[in-house]
Amino acid sequence: MAAVAVEAEQTRQLLERIETLEQVAASLPATDPRREQLLGVVRAELAGSAPVRPVVAADILQLTEKTVRDWAAEGVLTVHQHRPRLLLDADRLHRVSHLVADLRRAGRTRG
């Protein structure tokens, strides 16, 4: 399997695990200390995760790589590293994926 495909699968699996933890946390009452514990695990996992190539982010967000690069240049996605290769912050990618999903559910697909 090509390196990009491996990275894409690893990132996809990470984000799926994060989504599961967030869903469980959301099912707990706001006053339950386990909720904050789970969200702490989410923050730690995202903080410790590898940065993401734009092509992988594009696949996850179901956007073009050009759009992902434009969003990185505009600050929508956080650049982790510019050189030797552009890499994006996984935590911001995760947050943006939520926004994109919300917009799609609302019927927004462009502009």
PDB file of C-alpha atoms in Angstrom:
ATOM      1  CA  MET A   1       0.000   0.000   0.000  1.00  0.00           C
ATOM      2  CA  ALA A   2       1.317   3.469  -0.901  1.00  0.00           C
ATOM      3  CA  ALA A   3       2.424   5.777   1.901  1.00  0.00           C
ATOM      4  CA  VAL A   4      -0.399   8.255   1.259  1.00  0.00           C
ATOM      5  CA  ALA A   5      -2.992   5.472   1.352  1.00  0.00           C
ATOM      6  CA  VAL A   6      -1.576   4.215   4.658  1.00  0.00           C
ATOM      7  CA  GLU A   7      -1.621   7.749   6.120  1.00  0.00           C
ATOM      8  CA  ALA A   8      -5.179   8.259   4.883  1.00  0.00           C
ATOM      9  CA  GLU A   9      -6.362   5.044   6.510  1.00  0.00           C
ATOM     10  CA  GLN A  10      -4.564   5.838   9.791  1.00  0.00           C
ATOM     11  CA  THR A  11      -6.058   9.336   9.875  1.00  0.00           C
ATOM     12  CA  ARG A  12      -9.522   8.041   9.033  1.00  0.00           C
ATOM     13  CA  GLN A  13      -9.297   5.447  11.826  1.00  0.00           C
ATOM     14  CA  LEU A  14      -8.087   8.086  14.300  1.00  0.00           C
ATOM     15  CA  LEU A  15     -10.992  10.387  13.474  1.00  0.00           C
ATOM     16  CA  GLU A  16     -13.477   7.515  13.747  1.00  0.00           C
ATOM     17  CA  ARG A  17     -12.146   6.681  17.229  1.00  0.00           C
ATOM     18  CA  ILE A  18     -12.377  10.355  18.180  1.00  0.00           C
ATOM     19  CA  GLU A  19     -15.979  10.525  16.919  1.00  0.00           C
ATOM     20  CA  THR A  20     -16.885   7.471  19.012  1.00  0.00           C
ATOM     21  CA  LEU A  21     -15.374   9.001  22.151  1.00  0.00           C
ATOM     22  CA  GLU A  22     -17.173  12.283  21.504  1.00  0.00           C
ATOM     23  CA  GLN A  23     -20.500  10.497  21.029  1.00  0.00           C
ATOM     24  CA  VAL A  24     -20.083   8.605  24.299  1.00  0.00           C
ATOM     25  CA  ALA A  25     -19.080  11.813  26.086  1.00  0.00           C
ATOM     26  CA  ALA A  26     -22.120  13.631  24.678  1.00  0.00           C
ATOM     27  CA  SER A  27     -24.375  10.881  26.012  1.00  0.00           C
ATOM     28  CA  LEU A  28     -23.259  11.579  29.580  1.00  0.00           C
ATOM     29  CA  PRO A  29     -24.728  14.374  31.705  1.00  0.00           C
ATOM     30  CA  ALA A  30     -22.693  17.589  31.664  1.00  0.00           C
ATOM     31  CA  THR A  31     -22.037  17.168  35.391  1.00  0.00           C
ATOM     32  CA  ASP A  32     -20.652  13.638  35.045  1.00  0.00           C
ATOM     33  CA  PRO A  33     -16.853  13.761  35.544  1.00  0.00           C
ATOM     34  CA  ARG A  34     -16.438  10.903  33.067  1.00  0.00           C
ATOM     35  CA  ARG A  35     -17.591  13.242  30.312  1.00  0.00           C
ATOM     36  CA  GLU A  36     -14.652  15.582  30.876  1.00  0.00           C
ATOM     37  CA  GLN A  37     -12.317  12.596  31.179  1.00  0.00           C
ATOM     38  CA  LEU A  38     -13.375  11.342  27.757  1.00  0.00           C
ATOM     39  CA  LEU A  39     -13.044  14.796  26.224  1.00  0.00           C
ATOM     40  CA  GLY A  40      -9.570  15.005  27.777  1.00  0.00           C
ATOM     41  CA  VAL A  41      -8.662  11.772  26.011  1.00  0.00           C
ATOM     42  CA  VAL A  42      -9.975  13.253  22.756  1.00  0.00           C
ATOM     43  CA  ARG A  43      -7.830  16.379  23.187  1.00  0.00           C
ATOM     44  CA  ALA A  44      -4.747  14.310  24.035  1.00  0.00           C
ATOM     45  CA  GLU A  45      -5.232  11.979  21.058  1.00  0.00           C
ATOM     46  CA  LEU A  46      -5.609  14.870  18.650  1.00  0.00           C
ATOM     47  CA  ALA A  47      -2.668  16.781  20.156  1.00  0.00           C
ATOM     48  CA  GLY A  48      -0.441  13.722  19.813  1.00  0.00           C
ATOM     49  CA  SER A  49      -1.538  12.767  16.322  1.00  0.00           C
ATOM     50  CA  ALA A  50       0.603  13.094  13.235  1.00  0.00           C
ATOM     51  CA  PRO A  51       0.059  16.071  10.944  1.00  0.00           C
ATOM     52  CA  VAL A  52      -1.955  15.409   7.801  1.00  0.00           C
ATOM     53  CA  ARG A  53      -1.097  15.819   4.124  1.00  0.00           C
ATOM     54  CA  PRO A  54      -3.481  18.037   2.120  1.00  0.00           C
ATOM     55  CA  VAL A  55      -4.397  15.119  -0.156  1.00  0.00           C
ATOM     56  CA  VAL A  56      -5.475  13.097   2.898  1.00  0.00           C
ATOM     57  CA  ALA A  57      -7.411  16.048   4.342  1.00  0.00           C
ATOM     58  CA  ALA A  58      -9.135  16.496   0.973  1.00  0.00           C
ATOM     59  CA  ASP A  59     -10.209  12.864   1.002  1.00  0.00           C
ATOM     60  CA  ILE A  60     -11.540  13.094   4.559  1.00  0.00           C
ATOM     61  CA  LEU A  61     -13.394  16.359   3.916  1.00  0.00           C
ATOM     62  CA  GLN A  62     -14.552  15.208   0.461  1.00  0.00           C
ATOM     63  CA  LEU A  63     -13.125  18.356  -1.100  1.00  0.00           C
ATOM     64  CA  THR A  64     -10.486  18.972  -3.731  1.00  0.00           C
ATOM     65  CA  GLU A  65      -6.880  19.232  -2.680  1.00  0.00           C
ATOM     66  CA  LYS A  66      -6.882  22.752  -4.142  1.00  0.00           C
ATOM     67  CA  THR A  67      -9.715  23.749  -1.800  1.00  0.00           C
ATOM     68  CA  VAL A  68      -7.868  22.270   1.165  1.00  0.00           C
ATOM     69  CA  ARG A  69      -4.701  24.178   0.236  1.00  0.00           C
ATOM     70  CA  ASP A  70      -6.741  27.373  -0.198  1.00  0.00           C
ATOM     71  CA  TRP A  71      -8.342  26.852   3.206  1.00  0.00           C
ATOM     72  CA  ALA A  72      -4.891  26.336   4.725  1.00  0.00           C
ATOM     73  CA  ALA A  73      -3.656  29.571   3.125  1.00  0.00           C
ATOM     74  CA  GLU A  74      -6.742  31.389   4.462  1.00  0.00           C
ATOM     75  CA  GLY A  75      -6.334  29.963   7.976  1.00  0.00           C
ATOM     76  CA  VAL A  76      -9.412  27.731   7.970  1.00  0.00           C
ATOM     77  CA  LEU A  77      -7.096  24.736   8.343  1.00  0.00           C
ATOM     78  CA  THR A  78      -4.009  25.164  10.495  1.00  0.00           C
ATOM     79  CA  VAL A  79      -0.645  24.583   8.853  1.00  0.00           C
ATOM     80  CA  HIS A  80       1.601  22.421  10.992  1.00  0.00           C
ATOM     81  CA  GLN A  81       4.555  22.640   8.608  1.00  0.00           C
ATOM     82  CA  HIS A  82       5.199  24.429   5.303  1.00  0.00           C
ATOM     83  CA  ARG A  83       8.440  22.763   4.239  1.00  0.00           C
ATOM     84  CA  PRO A  84       9.658  20.420   2.965  1.00  0.00           C
ATOM     85  CA  ARG A  85       6.009  19.445   2.508  1.00  0.00           C
ATOM     86  CA  LEU A  86       2.781  21.131   3.598  1.00  0.00           C
ATOM     87  CA  LEU A  87       1.260  19.332   6.583  1.00  0.00           C
ATOM     88  CA  LEU A  88      -1.925  20.245   8.420  1.00  0.00           C
ATOM     89  CA  ASP A  89      -2.930  20.083  12.066  1.00  0.00           C
ATOM     90  CA  ALA A  90      -5.133  17.035  12.770  1.00  0.00           C
ATOM     91  CA  ASP A  91      -7.079  18.759  15.562  1.00  0.00           C
ATOM     92  CA  ARG A  92      -8.175  21.613  13.297  1.00  0.00           C
ATOM     93  CA  LEU A  93      -8.954  19.127  10.519  1.00  0.00           C
ATOM     94  CA  HIS A  94     -11.231  17.309  12.957  1.00  0.00           C
ATOM     95  CA  ARG A  95     -13.026  20.531  13.938  1.00  0.00           C
ATOM     96  CA  VAL A  96     -13.394  21.629  10.316  1.00  0.00           C
ATOM     97  CA  SER A  97     -14.771  18.191   9.402  1.00  0.00           C
ATOM     98  CA  HIS A  98     -17.585  18.818  11.914  1.00  0.00           C
ATOM     99  CA  LEU A  99     -18.344  22.199  10.337  1.00  0.00           C
ATOM    100  CA  VAL A 100     -18.332  20.762   6.817  1.00  0.00           C
ATOM    101  CA  ALA A 101     -20.662  17.952   7.895  1.00  0.00           C
ATOM    102  CA  ASP A 102     -23.016  20.454   9.567  1.00  0.00           C
ATOM    103  CA  LEU A 103     -23.100  22.601   6.429  1.00  0.00           C
ATOM    104  CA  ARG A 104     -23.807  19.590   4.238  1.00  0.00           C
ATOM    105  CA  ARG A 105     -26.644  18.478   6.515  1.00  0.00           C
ATOM    106  CA  ALA A 106     -28.069  21.992   6.182  1.00  0.00           C
ATOM    107  CA  GLY A 107     -27.984  21.632   2.408  1.00  0.00           C
ATOM    108  CA  ARG A 108     -24.950  23.835   1.777  1.00  0.00           C
ATOM    109  CA  THR A 109     -22.541  22.378  -0.739  1.00  0.00           C
ATOM    110  CA  ARG A 110     -20.898  25.465  -2.243  1.00  0.00           C
ATOM    111  CA  GLY A 111     -19.898  28.988  -1.328  1.00  0.00           C
TER     112      GLY A 111
END
